[in-house]
Amino acid sequence: MKILIVDDEKDVETLFRQKFRKEIKTGNLELVFAFSGREALDILEESNPPKVMYMFSDINMPGMSGLELLEEVKARYPELQVSMISAYGDQENHDKAMDSGATGFFTKPIDFESLKKEINNLLQ
Amino acid sequence: MNVEIIVAIILISYLRTSSLTYEVPLRWKKTLKWGLIVSITVWILDVSTLLGDVFGKVLSILLVGAVIYAILRFKELDKGRQLVFAWLPLLLLSLIIEVVEFIFPQFYKRWDDYFLLAIFCAIAWGIAMWINNNRQRKALEREKIKSLAREQEFKATEQMKIMLERQVRERTSALTQQKEELEKTLEELKSTQAQLIHAEKMASLGELTAGIAHEIQNPLNFVNNFSEVSSELLDEMKEELQKGDIEEVKVLVEDIKLNLEKINHHGKRADAIVKGMLMHSRNNSEEKSLTDINALAEEYLRLSYHGLRAKDKSFNASFKLDLHPDLPSINIVPQDIGRVFLNLINNAFYAVNQQAKNLQEKGIQDYTPKVEVATALYSDHGRGNVMITIRDNGIGIPQAIKAKIFQPFFTTKPTGEGTGLGLSLSYDIIKAHGGNLEVGHNDSNDQFNAEIGLEESCRGTVFTITLPYDNI
């Protein structure tokens, strides 16, 4: 399963790759990374329908924000599941994300246990 | 002929007439009045020959004698003195003639004509003296009038002087009061200004805090995450060691080493942010130090962006850094220049946010708010300068207020949102560094602007800071 992670912090890639080391190693999980909303859309456009099954996106990014990306992605690929990750765990962002069709809402620092659970549910 | 009584009447009448130079003395008024009545009565009786010849004469002599005595004796009747001398010859002559006539009637008769001539001469003398006296008196009166006028003028001047002095006193006290009030106001203004400057500092600190919180949170998350994951990797490594898979152990060691580097990197990042915050809030540290302008610009751009993001969830803008790679470090007060950056960048973000709102109201889509911070080197008459431009495509600054934006307390933001001191302080800081702060229109004429037909002054703003680096 291919998962796309969008965050402007590049170290997120290292972190995720190590956290899901085992899953990647077994070939169950494939991670792709984008560092801006624009890049994420480019990756999704590579094939139609996209090979990516799940997208995690940071909200607070320069340029296109995570919420804008969410709307855009949901408009183009309604099937794709999207969860948001935000440094600000406020109700406003949460509600907006949910209204726009987000599957989940995670706050930073990311609780990898629940994230893993969510991904494992998908894998099964 | 009874000359004496006539002279007496003339003298008394004369004394009873007031003039500018002579006031009839009060205590003499009654006496003079009765003197005149008596004299006239005597004269009438004498003329009508009711009195005896000798008796009338003696009475007349006594009367005129009394009058002359009074005039010569009392100073207040001094006015008559001239007249006395005018008629004295006539009186004496008349007396002599009477005596001569009485004692030597023969002699008198023989020289009759000569005596008459002498009498006429005496009368002429008297009249001449009288006229002369009158003329002198008139001249005296004129003088008197003049001196009276002068006196009056002097009095008027005195009065005017007193009035003016009073006015001057009043004005002086009013002015003194005004001066004191103004001094008080000035003091109040000074303290208000100090308070406002402090408020501005605190406001920008407040703006910073939100940005700082976010900026610190991110590296701290990484520190936590990487240390956790490292611990997990170590557990895995133990398993691999038990299995004896040395290759896998090697990979894990590399990963852990990388993680420790990451932890160190993000720890340092948080450290630098805290240090920056401390520098910003420090009140009196004004020491210059060699500073990397690129790093400072980047730091404050991020702080500004995240600060505004934290404050206003709907805020968003893209920003771009275009940094000159070989910028020399320059000697500046970093927290001061940092404040300038923060101010200008905050303004830029505010402007693009406003523009986004404006255009959205007009139904115009596809607007991309952009803030760009660029550094460059340029030489001006052999002086090396570092140039920092902060460019936005926001609402722009109307030509009309462009000249005012560096004035203290000038703000276009709604009341309570801006102190109006940001740009004025920025200007002062840059000037204190020997540099220059200029404002201009964003002249980039991109397709978007052309399509929606924005006026030049509404296409955004460019602030240019120049800081010399060779002479500080």
XYZ file of C-alpha atoms in Angstrom:
596
model
C 0.000 0.000 0.000
C 1.255 3.389 -0.937
C 0.960 6.269 1.504
C 1.761 9.892 0.747
C 3.003 12.150 3.522
C 3.023 15.902 2.992
C 5.035 18.170 5.292
C 7.378 21.073 4.719
C 9.770 19.705 7.335
C 12.098 17.385 5.462
C 13.124 15.395 8.546
C 9.624 13.991 8.652
C 10.711 11.585 5.938
C 13.531 10.092 8.028
C 11.258 9.844 10.995
C 8.459 8.048 9.155
C 10.825 5.718 7.367
C 12.308 4.601 10.676
C 8.959 4.365 12.438
C 7.561 2.130 9.712
C 10.826 0.349 9.084
C 9.403 -3.092 9.536
C 6.339 -2.469 7.415
C 8.452 -1.036 4.633
C 10.891 -3.901 4.875
C 8.177 -6.474 4.452
C 6.913 -4.591 1.408
C 3.488 -4.067 2.929
C 3.927 -0.349 3.001
C 5.384 2.093 0.570
C 5.959 5.695 1.689
C 6.232 8.687 -0.624
C 6.906 12.215 0.556
C 6.016 15.650 -0.677
C 7.262 18.847 0.860
C 4.505 21.148 -0.372
C 0.905 20.931 -1.502
C 1.923 21.530 -5.071
C 4.406 18.646 -4.961
C 1.756 16.381 -3.448
C -0.655 17.116 -6.317
C 2.121 16.375 -8.804
C 2.753 13.011 -7.204
C -0.961 12.170 -7.207
C -1.220 13.121 -10.876
C 1.464 10.621 -11.913
C -1.126 7.942 -12.445
C -4.885 7.851 -12.696
C -6.368 6.621 -10.456
C -3.471 7.386 -8.107
C -1.557 4.514 -6.656
C -1.527 6.351 -3.348
C -4.213 5.048 -1.012
C -3.805 7.276 1.930
C -2.480 10.794 2.335
C -1.303 12.464 5.534
C -0.845 16.168 5.293
C 0.472 18.863 7.551
C -1.835 21.871 7.703
C 0.642 24.619 8.361
C 2.710 24.917 5.203
C 3.823 27.908 3.218
C 2.063 28.368 -0.100
C -0.822 25.990 -0.404
C -1.977 25.063 3.078
C -2.909 21.534 4.084
C -6.593 22.468 4.187
C -6.465 23.821 0.643
C -4.693 20.672 -0.465
C -7.372 18.597 1.245
C -10.157 20.353 -0.648
C -8.296 20.068 -3.923
C -7.523 16.371 -3.426
C -11.063 15.547 -2.312
C -12.438 17.318 -5.380
C -10.182 15.395 -7.737
C -10.007 12.015 -6.011
C -12.991 11.561 -3.713
C -11.947 7.951 -2.974
C -8.568 8.872 -1.560
C -8.434 8.906 2.221
C -6.819 11.949 3.739
C -5.863 12.657 7.346
C -4.568 15.960 8.610
C -1.710 16.610 10.979
C -1.506 19.980 12.671
C 0.717 21.680 15.172
C -2.299 23.584 16.356
C -4.803 21.118 17.758
C -7.593 23.644 17.732
C -11.256 23.012 17.108
C -11.426 25.390 14.137
C -8.866 23.484 12.078
C -10.307 20.183 13.184
C -13.846 21.112 12.139
C -12.697 22.556 8.846
C -10.720 19.405 8.042
C -13.613 17.144 8.951
C -16.074 19.213 6.938
C -13.796 18.943 3.944
C -13.892 15.178 4.176
C -10.795 14.280 6.186
C -10.638 10.770 7.610
C -8.686 11.666 10.708
C -7.071 14.554 12.498
C -3.750 14.170 14.298
C -1.979 16.765 16.354
C 1.737 17.227 16.617
C 3.683 15.751 18.254
C 2.359 12.798 16.288
C 1.139 9.901 18.333
C 2.720 7.163 16.233
C 0.895 4.426 18.127
C -2.508 5.603 16.945
C -1.106 6.370 13.509
C 0.261 2.869 13.256
C -3.071 1.492 14.353
C -4.833 3.502 11.667
C -2.439 2.294 8.999
C -2.571 -1.313 10.205
C -6.357 -1.177 9.990
C -5.985 -0.131 6.378
C -3.453 -2.850 5.659
C -5.737 -5.572 6.856
C -12.354 164.386 39.520
C -12.272 161.384 41.903
C -9.678 159.118 40.290
C -9.095 157.017 43.429
C -12.563 155.493 43.594
C -12.456 154.581 39.891
C -9.073 152.886 40.316
C -10.440 151.090 43.370
C -13.425 149.818 41.323
C -11.143 148.728 38.461
C -8.799 146.891 40.854
C -11.607 145.115 42.720
C -13.371 144.126 39.500
C -10.104 142.859 38.154
C -9.469 140.780 41.271
C -12.963 139.338 41.059
C -12.449 137.980 37.527
C -11.139 134.439 37.353
C -8.985 133.355 34.483
C -6.902 130.331 33.542
C -3.956 131.596 35.478
C -5.910 133.053 38.396
C -8.625 131.686 40.607
C -10.457 134.141 42.891
C -9.331 133.148 46.416
C -12.233 131.727 48.346
C -11.679 133.754 51.523
C -11.545 136.985 49.537
C -14.726 136.460 47.532
C -17.028 138.023 50.094
C -14.657 140.873 50.927
C -14.166 141.686 47.248
C -17.911 141.641 46.648
C -18.592 144.052 49.508
C -15.581 146.115 48.481
C -17.072 146.533 45.036
C -20.530 147.416 46.382
C -19.064 149.979 48.772
C -16.791 151.416 46.047
C -19.640 151.769 43.555
C -21.890 153.295 46.244
C -19.162 155.788 47.167
C -18.583 156.593 43.499
C -22.317 157.180 42.865
C -22.653 159.324 45.987
C -19.519 161.224 45.025
C -20.718 161.875 41.502
C -24.102 162.975 42.741
C -22.258 165.287 45.206
C -24.318 163.915 48.073
C -21.134 163.356 49.998
C -19.084 166.272 50.989
C -16.191 167.008 48.661
C -13.506 166.257 51.217
C -15.305 163.361 52.835
C -15.814 161.604 49.504
C -12.168 162.112 48.619
C -10.892 160.767 51.928
C -13.218 157.755 51.720
C -12.007 157.050 48.174
C -8.339 157.285 49.178
C -8.933 154.972 52.133
C -10.719 152.459 49.903
C -8.078 152.430 47.167
C -5.351 152.364 49.810
C -6.946 149.338 51.443
C -7.186 147.561 48.115
C -3.555 148.302 47.205
C -2.421 147.290 50.687
C -4.296 143.985 50.349
C -2.806 143.334 46.923
C 0.755 144.027 48.030
C 0.351 142.309 51.369
C -1.372 139.033 50.355
C 0.229 136.670 47.933
C -3.016 135.204 46.666
C -4.013 138.622 45.291
C -0.697 138.928 43.473
C -2.557 139.193 40.185
C -3.426 142.828 40.926
C 0.197 143.898 41.518
C 0.788 144.821 37.870
C -2.382 146.866 37.808
C -1.350 148.645 41.006
C 1.881 149.749 39.343
C -0.086 150.798 36.288
C -2.345 153.141 38.208
C -0.023 154.154 41.042
C 1.432 157.179 39.165
C -2.090 158.449 38.498
C -3.056 158.024 42.127
C 0.087 159.707 43.440
C -0.240 162.543 40.914
C -3.896 162.987 41.800
C -2.972 163.093 45.499
C -0.152 165.589 44.926
C -2.422 167.803 42.831
C -5.143 167.724 45.491
C -2.573 168.655 48.161
C -1.064 171.410 46.014
C -4.532 172.728 45.150
C -5.440 172.729 48.810
C -2.294 174.321 50.178
C -1.199 176.535 47.237
C -4.355 177.397 45.300
C -2.463 180.261 43.562
C 0.305 178.060 42.384
C -2.177 175.412 41.253
C -4.182 177.831 39.203
C -1.083 179.171 37.499
C 0.180 175.699 36.506
C -3.273 174.289 35.981
C -2.687 173.153 32.369
C 0.555 171.359 33.219
C -1.066 169.446 36.054
C -3.853 168.375 33.686
C -1.250 167.240 31.128
C 0.560 165.238 33.811
C -2.750 163.598 34.737
C -3.302 162.594 31.109
C 0.213 161.229 30.900
C -0.406 159.164 34.017
C -3.685 157.884 32.518
C -1.887 157.016 29.278
C 0.800 155.234 31.320
C -1.861 153.333 33.194
C -3.652 152.278 29.994
C -0.370 151.278 28.336
C 0.612 149.272 31.376
C -2.814 147.709 31.460
C -2.645 146.669 27.803
C 0.859 145.346 28.283
C -0.252 143.518 31.374
C -3.145 142.019 29.485
C -0.897 140.902 26.703
C 1.504 139.326 29.154
C -1.372 137.660 30.861
C -2.678 136.302 27.567
C 0.785 134.923 26.724
C 0.941 133.415 30.174
C -2.462 131.883 29.650
C -1.380 130.436 26.348
C 1.634 128.946 28.065
C -0.607 127.683 30.774
C -2.922 126.090 28.235
C 0.061 124.489 26.567
C 1.451 123.193 29.810
C -1.988 122.002 30.797
C -2.227 120.145 27.502
C 1.229 118.721 28.074
C 0.256 117.736 31.558
C -2.838 116.062 30.244
C -0.819 114.313 27.596
C 1.641 113.224 30.251
C -1.206 111.982 32.396
C -2.659 110.093 29.461
C 0.750 108.606 28.739
C 1.132 107.672 32.376
C -2.248 106.045 32.344
C -1.421 104.253 29.131
C 1.856 103.143 30.663
C 0.099 101.796 33.724
C -2.424 100.066 31.524
C 0.293 98.609 29.340
C 2.252 97.478 32.348
C -0.838 95.805 33.686
C -1.427 94.161 30.333
C 2.181 93.066 30.161
C 1.881 91.611 33.641
C -1.298 89.820 32.690
C 0.178 88.509 29.466
C 3.364 87.478 31.205
C 1.477 85.520 33.809
C -0.754 84.007 31.127
C 2.300 83.067 29.093
C 4.078 81.660 32.104
C 1.038 79.581 32.857
C 0.861 78.491 29.256
C 4.535 77.648 29.281
C 4.102 75.566 32.406
C 1.128 73.809 30.900
C 3.055 73.127 27.722
C 6.007 71.835 29.690
C 3.665 69.555 31.581
C 2.095 68.373 28.341
C 5.526 67.796 26.887
C 6.489 65.733 29.907
C 3.302 63.739 29.575
C 3.900 63.260 25.873
C 7.433 62.121 26.527
C 6.294 59.554 29.045
C 3.462 58.480 26.732
C 5.977 58.102 23.934
C 8.221 55.999 26.140
C 5.211 53.903 27.089
C 4.194 53.533 23.460
C 7.688 52.550 22.425
C 7.640 49.988 25.183
C 4.165 48.879 24.070
C 5.410 48.562 20.508
C 8.295 46.445 21.749
C 5.950 44.292 23.762
C 3.513 44.062 20.849
C 6.219 42.835 18.526
C 7.332 40.493 21.295
C 3.761 39.217 21.486
C 3.727 38.682 17.755
C 7.013 36.894 18.129
C 5.895 34.676 20.974
C 3.284 32.867 18.906
C 5.805 32.375 16.120
C 8.437 31.303 18.587
C 6.107 28.812 20.258
C 5.503 27.160 16.911
C 9.121 27.376 15.917
C 10.236 25.755 19.148
C 7.487 23.163 19.119
C 8.602 21.764 15.779
C 12.229 21.012 16.695
C 11.149 19.742 20.104
C 8.772 17.321 18.413
C 11.643 16.084 16.316
C 13.884 15.721 19.358
C 11.203 13.657 21.085
C 10.316 11.643 18.016
C 13.882 10.867 17.045
C 14.887 9.855 20.554
C 11.837 7.574 20.808
C 12.471 5.996 17.459
C 16.145 5.549 18.331
C 15.177 3.668 21.423
C 12.956 1.451 19.270
C 15.796 0.933 16.838
C 18.068 -0.118 19.706
C 15.497 -2.736 20.722
C 15.490 -3.976 17.157
C 19.263 -3.975 17.137
C 19.273 -6.239 20.219
C 17.032 -8.667 18.390
C 19.253 -8.591 15.310
C 22.352 -9.182 17.470
C 20.696 -12.219 18.979
C 19.899 -13.394 15.491
C 23.457 -12.602 14.496
C 22.498 -10.490 11.502
C 25.474 -8.172 11.567
C 24.591 -6.435 8.272
C 21.237 -5.373 9.667
C 22.920 -4.221 12.885
C 25.243 -2.040 10.821
C 22.284 -0.436 9.062
C 20.603 0.201 12.408
C 23.765 1.751 13.840
C 23.901 4.113 10.879
C 20.256 5.046 11.426
C 20.739 5.648 15.123
C 23.808 7.758 14.443
C 21.814 9.785 11.937
C 19.018 10.202 14.494
C 21.407 11.450 17.118
C 22.617 14.018 14.624
C 19.023 15.005 13.958
C 18.341 15.340 17.670
C 21.399 17.497 18.005
C 20.394 19.601 15.000
C 16.866 20.226 16.226
C 18.061 20.861 19.769
C 20.364 23.524 18.410
C 17.533 24.949 16.339
C 15.351 25.368 19.430
C 18.295 26.793 21.307
C 18.922 29.394 18.627
C 15.263 30.421 18.674
C 15.218 30.867 22.428
C 18.431 32.868 22.226
C 16.922 35.011 19.495
C 13.837 35.629 21.590
C 15.934 36.634 24.564
C 17.892 39.000 22.384
C 14.721 40.532 21.101
C 13.189 41.103 24.494
C 16.371 42.367 26.055
C 15.897 46.024 26.679
C 19.233 47.691 26.806
C 21.629 45.472 24.987
C 22.685 47.612 22.101
C 25.960 45.953 21.337
C 26.908 45.489 17.764
C 28.141 42.150 16.661
C 29.138 40.603 13.360
C 25.892 39.197 12.078
C 24.912 36.974 9.205
C 22.137 39.004 7.582
C 20.892 36.023 5.587
C 20.358 33.954 8.718
C 18.739 36.875 10.523
C 16.365 37.560 7.623
C 15.411 33.904 7.395
C 14.866 33.617 11.142
C 12.572 36.620 11.312
C 10.713 35.694 8.144
C 9.856 32.348 9.684
C 9.000 33.923 13.045
C 6.732 36.441 11.381
C 5.034 33.833 9.231
C 4.397 31.398 12.048
C 3.407 34.179 14.426
C 0.718 35.388 12.049
C -0.358 31.839 11.313
C -0.779 31.162 14.995
C -2.806 34.310 15.474
C -5.047 34.060 12.449
C -5.927 30.575 11.217
C -7.250 31.869 7.921
C -3.961 33.595 7.162
C -1.837 32.120 4.481
C 0.752 33.350 2.068
C 3.666 31.981 0.211
C 7.030 33.397 0.988
C 10.291 33.165 -0.794
C 13.831 33.787 0.267
C 16.322 34.885 -2.338
C 19.559 35.141 -0.457
C 22.883 36.221 -1.865
C 25.279 33.336 -1.144
C 28.387 35.431 -0.492
C 27.010 38.063 1.809
C 29.640 39.256 4.281
C 28.738 39.348 7.961
C 28.187 42.934 9.044
C 28.491 44.714 12.318
C 24.980 45.516 13.549
C 22.774 45.288 16.622
C 21.052 42.023 15.665
C 17.910 42.403 17.760
C 17.372 45.928 16.416
C 17.755 44.947 12.776
C 15.706 41.845 13.577
C 12.910 44.092 14.792
C 13.069 46.031 11.535
C 12.820 42.779 9.570
C 9.939 41.588 11.717
C 8.106 44.863 11.292
C 8.530 45.061 7.548
C 7.733 41.382 7.004
C 4.670 41.551 9.263
C 3.497 44.563 7.273
C 4.050 42.680 4.041
C 2.020 39.712 5.252
C -0.685 42.054 6.496
C -0.791 43.754 3.098
C -1.113 40.524 1.115
C -3.766 39.270 3.495
C -5.768 42.461 2.989
C -5.337 42.168 -0.765
C -6.597 38.585 -0.656
C -9.682 39.724 1.254
C -10.289 42.674 -1.090
C -9.997 40.587 -4.226
C -12.142 37.837 -2.787
C -14.883 40.369 -2.136
C -14.637 41.459 -5.750
C -14.939 37.832 -6.803
C -11.443 37.676 -8.224
C -9.854 34.239 -7.816
C -6.350 32.983 -8.457
C -4.630 35.608 -6.368
C -1.434 34.235 -4.859
C -0.258 36.261 -1.893
C 3.502 36.498 -2.117
C 6.139 37.891 0.184
C 9.724 37.812 -0.918
C 12.802 38.623 1.097
C 15.977 39.065 -0.893
C 19.501 40.036 -0.002
C 22.098 41.443 -2.350
C 25.380 43.280 -2.443
C 25.861 46.557 -4.152
C 28.426 49.264 -4.263
C 27.545 52.914 -4.009
C 30.405 55.312 -4.796
C 32.921 52.748 -3.686
C 31.033 51.956 -0.480
C 30.008 48.382 -0.036
C 26.390 47.901 0.975
C 24.220 45.002 1.918
C 20.787 45.464 0.422
C 17.725 43.727 1.815
C 14.451 43.996 -0.067
C 11.092 42.959 1.282
C 8.649 42.723 -1.573
C 4.964 41.924 -1.402
C 2.064 41.908 -3.820
C -0.356 43.237 -1.240
C -2.630 46.245 -1.190
C 0.198 48.698 -1.731
C 0.661 52.170 -0.295
C -1.288 55.039 -1.900
C 0.938 57.833 -3.201
C -0.803 60.313 -0.910
C 0.341 58.701 2.324
C 3.718 57.469 1.165
C 5.469 60.481 2.671
C 3.805 59.925 6.025
C 4.457 56.262 6.660
C 7.713 56.852 8.531
C 6.112 59.424 10.818
C 5.600 58.286 14.385
C 2.045 57.195 15.215
C 0.981 57.105 11.593
C -0.969 53.946 10.916
C -3.558 52.773 8.428
C -4.544 49.844 10.572
C -7.780 50.031 12.570
C -7.480 51.519 16.052
C -5.838 49.145 18.457
C -4.203 47.020 15.784
C -1.129 49.113 15.175
C 0.750 51.571 17.322
C 1.941 53.515 14.293
C 5.463 53.246 15.634
C 6.733 50.205 13.751
C 7.957 51.956 10.649
C 9.133 55.045 12.456
C 11.224 52.925 14.833
C 12.481 50.857 11.913
C 13.525 54.019 10.125
C 15.364 55.280 13.225
C 17.127 51.961 13.698
C 18.326 51.819 10.099
C 19.466 55.458 10.226
C 21.337 54.739 13.468
C 23.202 52.035 11.554
C 24.208 54.536 8.878
C 21.900 52.882 6.413
C 18.823 53.780 4.471
C 15.209 52.633 4.408
C 13.196 53.356 1.294
C 9.747 52.476 0.110
C 8.549 51.939 -3.426
C 5.860 50.288 -5.488
C 6.166 46.674 -6.434
C 6.771 47.185 -10.147
C 6.545 43.549 -11.135
C 4.034 43.562 -13.925
C 2.871 39.996 -13.964
C 0.034 38.635 -15.982
C -2.328 38.513 -13.041
C -2.020 42.224 -12.340
C -2.460 43.037 -16.006
C -5.554 40.835 -16.256
C -7.422 42.292 -13.316
C -6.183 45.794 -14.153
C -4.761 46.762 -10.785
C -3.375 50.257 -10.545
C 0.347 50.494 -10.052
C 0.050 51.723 -6.469
C -2.197 48.761 -5.587
C 0.166 46.056 -6.769
C 2.215 45.878 -3.646
C 5.135 47.433 -1.899
C 8.881 47.071 -1.815
C 10.904 48.143 1.182
C 14.610 48.438 0.578
C 17.096 48.486 3.427
C 20.689 49.353 2.697
C 23.342 48.818 5.332
C 26.962 49.783 4.731
C 29.425 47.094 5.758
C 32.839 48.627 5.280
C 32.738 51.555 7.660
C 30.970 50.370 10.748
